[in-house]
CSV table of C-alpha atoms in Angstrom, one decimal:
chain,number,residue,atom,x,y,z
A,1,UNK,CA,30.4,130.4,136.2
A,2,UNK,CA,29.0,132.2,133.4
A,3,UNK,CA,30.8,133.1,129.8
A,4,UNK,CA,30.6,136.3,128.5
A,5,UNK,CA,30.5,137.2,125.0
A,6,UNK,CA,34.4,138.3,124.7
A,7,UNK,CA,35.5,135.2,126.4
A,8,UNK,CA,33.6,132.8,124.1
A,9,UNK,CA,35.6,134.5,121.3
A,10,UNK,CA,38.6,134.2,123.1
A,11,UNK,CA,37.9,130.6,123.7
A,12,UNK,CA,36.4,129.8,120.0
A,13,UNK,CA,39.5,131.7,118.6
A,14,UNK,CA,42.1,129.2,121.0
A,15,UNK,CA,40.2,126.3,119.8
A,16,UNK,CA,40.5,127.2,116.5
A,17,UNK,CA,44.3,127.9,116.7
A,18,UNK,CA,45.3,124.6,118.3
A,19,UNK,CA,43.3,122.5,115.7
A,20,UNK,CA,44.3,124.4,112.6
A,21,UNK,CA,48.4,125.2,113.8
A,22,UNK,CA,49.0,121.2,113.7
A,23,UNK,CA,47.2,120.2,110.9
A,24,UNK,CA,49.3,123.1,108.3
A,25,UNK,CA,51.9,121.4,110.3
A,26,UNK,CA,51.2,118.2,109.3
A,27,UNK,CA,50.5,119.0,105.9
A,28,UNK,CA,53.9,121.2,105.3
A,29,UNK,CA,56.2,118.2,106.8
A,30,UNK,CA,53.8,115.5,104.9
A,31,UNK,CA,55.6,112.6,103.2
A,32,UNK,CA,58.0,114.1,100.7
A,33,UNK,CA,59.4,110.3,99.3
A,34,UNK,CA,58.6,107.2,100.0
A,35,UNK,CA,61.4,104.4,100.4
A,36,UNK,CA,60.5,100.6,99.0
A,37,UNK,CA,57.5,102.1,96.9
A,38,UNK,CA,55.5,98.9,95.8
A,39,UNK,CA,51.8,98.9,93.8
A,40,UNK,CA,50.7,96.2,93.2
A,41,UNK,CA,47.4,94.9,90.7
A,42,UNK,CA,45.3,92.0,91.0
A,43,UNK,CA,43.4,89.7,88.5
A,44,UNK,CA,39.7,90.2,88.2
A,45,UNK,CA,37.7,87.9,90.0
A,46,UNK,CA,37.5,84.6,90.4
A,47,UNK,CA,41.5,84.7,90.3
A,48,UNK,CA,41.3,88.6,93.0
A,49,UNK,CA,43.9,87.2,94.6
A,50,UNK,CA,46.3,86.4,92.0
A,51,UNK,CA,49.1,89.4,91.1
A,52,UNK,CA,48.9,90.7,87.8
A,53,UNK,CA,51.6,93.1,88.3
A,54,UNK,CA,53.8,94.9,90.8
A,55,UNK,CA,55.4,98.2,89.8
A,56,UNK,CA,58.4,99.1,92.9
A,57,UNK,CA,61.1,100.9,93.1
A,58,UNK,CA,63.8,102.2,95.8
A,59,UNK,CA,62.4,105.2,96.2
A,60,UNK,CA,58.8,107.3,94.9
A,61,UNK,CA,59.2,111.3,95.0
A,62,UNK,CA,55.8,112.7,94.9
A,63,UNK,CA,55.1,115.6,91.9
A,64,UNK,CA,51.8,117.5,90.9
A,65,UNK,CA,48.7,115.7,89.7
A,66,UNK,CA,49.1,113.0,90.9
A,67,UNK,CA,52.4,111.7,89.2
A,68,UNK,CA,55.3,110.3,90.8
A,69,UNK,CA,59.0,109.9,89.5
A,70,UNK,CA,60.2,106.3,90.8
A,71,UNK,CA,64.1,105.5,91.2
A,72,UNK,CA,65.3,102.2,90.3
A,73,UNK,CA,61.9,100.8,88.5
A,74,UNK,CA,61.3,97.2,88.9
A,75,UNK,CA,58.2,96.3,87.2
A,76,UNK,CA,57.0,92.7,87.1
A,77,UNK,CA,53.6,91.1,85.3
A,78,UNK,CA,52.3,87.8,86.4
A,79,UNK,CA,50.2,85.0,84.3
A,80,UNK,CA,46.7,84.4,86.1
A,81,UNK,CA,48.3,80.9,87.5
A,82,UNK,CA,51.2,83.0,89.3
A,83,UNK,CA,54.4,82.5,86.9
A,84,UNK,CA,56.3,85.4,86.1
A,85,UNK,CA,55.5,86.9,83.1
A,86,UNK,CA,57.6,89.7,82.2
A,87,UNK,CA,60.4,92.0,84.4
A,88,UNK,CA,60.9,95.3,83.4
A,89,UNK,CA,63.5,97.2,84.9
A,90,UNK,CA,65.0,101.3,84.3
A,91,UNK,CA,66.7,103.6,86.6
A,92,UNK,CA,64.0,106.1,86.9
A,93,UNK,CA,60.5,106.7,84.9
A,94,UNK,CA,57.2,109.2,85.9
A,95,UNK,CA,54.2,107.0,87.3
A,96,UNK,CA,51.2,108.5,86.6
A,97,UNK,CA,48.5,107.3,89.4
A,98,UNK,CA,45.4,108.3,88.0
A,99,UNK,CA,45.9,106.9,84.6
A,100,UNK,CA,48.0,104.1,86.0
A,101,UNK,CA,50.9,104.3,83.7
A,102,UNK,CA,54.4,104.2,83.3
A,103,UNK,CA,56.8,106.1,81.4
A,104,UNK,CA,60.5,107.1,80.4
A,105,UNK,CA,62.9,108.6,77.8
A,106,UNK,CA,65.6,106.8,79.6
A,107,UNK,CA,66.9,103.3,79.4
A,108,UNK,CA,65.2,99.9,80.3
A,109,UNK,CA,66.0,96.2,80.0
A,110,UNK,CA,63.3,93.8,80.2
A,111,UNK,CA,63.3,90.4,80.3
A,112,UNK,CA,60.5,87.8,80.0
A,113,UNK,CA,59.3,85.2,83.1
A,114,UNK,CA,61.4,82.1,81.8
A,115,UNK,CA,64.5,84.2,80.8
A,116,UNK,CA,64.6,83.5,76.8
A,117,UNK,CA,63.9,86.7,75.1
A,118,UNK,CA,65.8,89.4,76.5
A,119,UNK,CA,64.7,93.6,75.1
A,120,UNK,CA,67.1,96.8,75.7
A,121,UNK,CA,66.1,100.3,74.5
A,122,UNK,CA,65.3,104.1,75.4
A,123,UNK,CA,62.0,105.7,75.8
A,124,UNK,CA,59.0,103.5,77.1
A,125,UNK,CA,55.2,103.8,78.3
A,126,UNK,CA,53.6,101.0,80.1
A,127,UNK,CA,50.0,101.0,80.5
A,128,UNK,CA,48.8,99.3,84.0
A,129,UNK,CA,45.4,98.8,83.2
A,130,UNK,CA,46.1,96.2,79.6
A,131,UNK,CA,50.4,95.5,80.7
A,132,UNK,CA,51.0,96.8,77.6
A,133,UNK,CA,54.4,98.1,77.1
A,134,UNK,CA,55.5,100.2,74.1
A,135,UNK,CA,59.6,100.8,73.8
A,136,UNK,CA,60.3,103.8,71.9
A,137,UNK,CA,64.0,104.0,71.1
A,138,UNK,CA,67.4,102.1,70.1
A,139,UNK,CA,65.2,98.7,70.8
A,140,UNK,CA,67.8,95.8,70.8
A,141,UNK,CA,66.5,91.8,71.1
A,142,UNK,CA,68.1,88.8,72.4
A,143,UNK,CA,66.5,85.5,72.3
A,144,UNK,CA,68.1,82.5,74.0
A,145,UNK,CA,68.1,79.2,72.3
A,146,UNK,CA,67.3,76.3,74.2
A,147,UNK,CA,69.4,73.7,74.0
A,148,UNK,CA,69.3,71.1,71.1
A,149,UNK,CA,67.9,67.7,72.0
A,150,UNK,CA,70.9,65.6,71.0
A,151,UNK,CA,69.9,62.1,69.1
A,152,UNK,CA,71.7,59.3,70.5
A,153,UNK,CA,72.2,56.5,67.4
């Protein structure tokens, strides 16, 4: 059987139509939040496999450029031998993927690995790529004493 001209457009244009329909599909009812959100960075080599830090949260709504507003930020840092280092937790900050940081004008508590020294304020940006936190606002400091070696006579 032989195809004539008007039928190879008919067939080139139904070809067309059933690849491009479901793809616009796909893209207009693409993931719109992500539950359990979780990045996570590693030490640099030798120690690759080692966690440095892992930002999560409940949820991750998607926004332009790249940026992503997190619900119920927990953000932990790691030493290169595995101990915790630092938690950081808010209810909500913007997470900026292509510069890899962190920020808020809301509240936050953090707390550091062994529990001592304890940090509430307002207003923070954490930078991913040297775990360096700045807290802007209303910065309020607890440190835990250990407790005193007592002398026996």
């Amino acid at each position: 059987m032989k195809i004539k001209g008007a039928q190879k457009i008919l067939i080139a244009g139904a070809v067309l139509f059933f690849t491009a329909v479901p793809n616009e599909r796909a893209q207009q009812n693409g993931v719109q939040h992500a539950s359990d959100f979780t990045s996570v960075e590693y030490f640099e080599p030798p120690h690759a496999t080692q966690m440095k830090s892992r930002l999560s949260g409940l949820e991750a709504q998607p926004l332009a450029n790249g940026l992503l507003v997190i619900k119920q930020l927990k953000l932990e840092t790691f030493t290169v031998d595995g101990k915790p280092e630092m938690v950081v937790e808010a209810p909500s900050c913007t997470y900026d993927t292509s510069k890899a940081m962190a920020s808020s004008p809301g509240p936050l508590q953090v707390w550091t690995g062994d529990g001592k020294f304890h940090v509430e304020g307002e207003g923070f940006l954490w930078r991913q790529t040297n775990s360096f936190l700045t807290i802007s606002n209303n910065v309020h400091s607890v440190i835990e004493n250990a407790p005193e070696n007592k002398i026996e006579p």
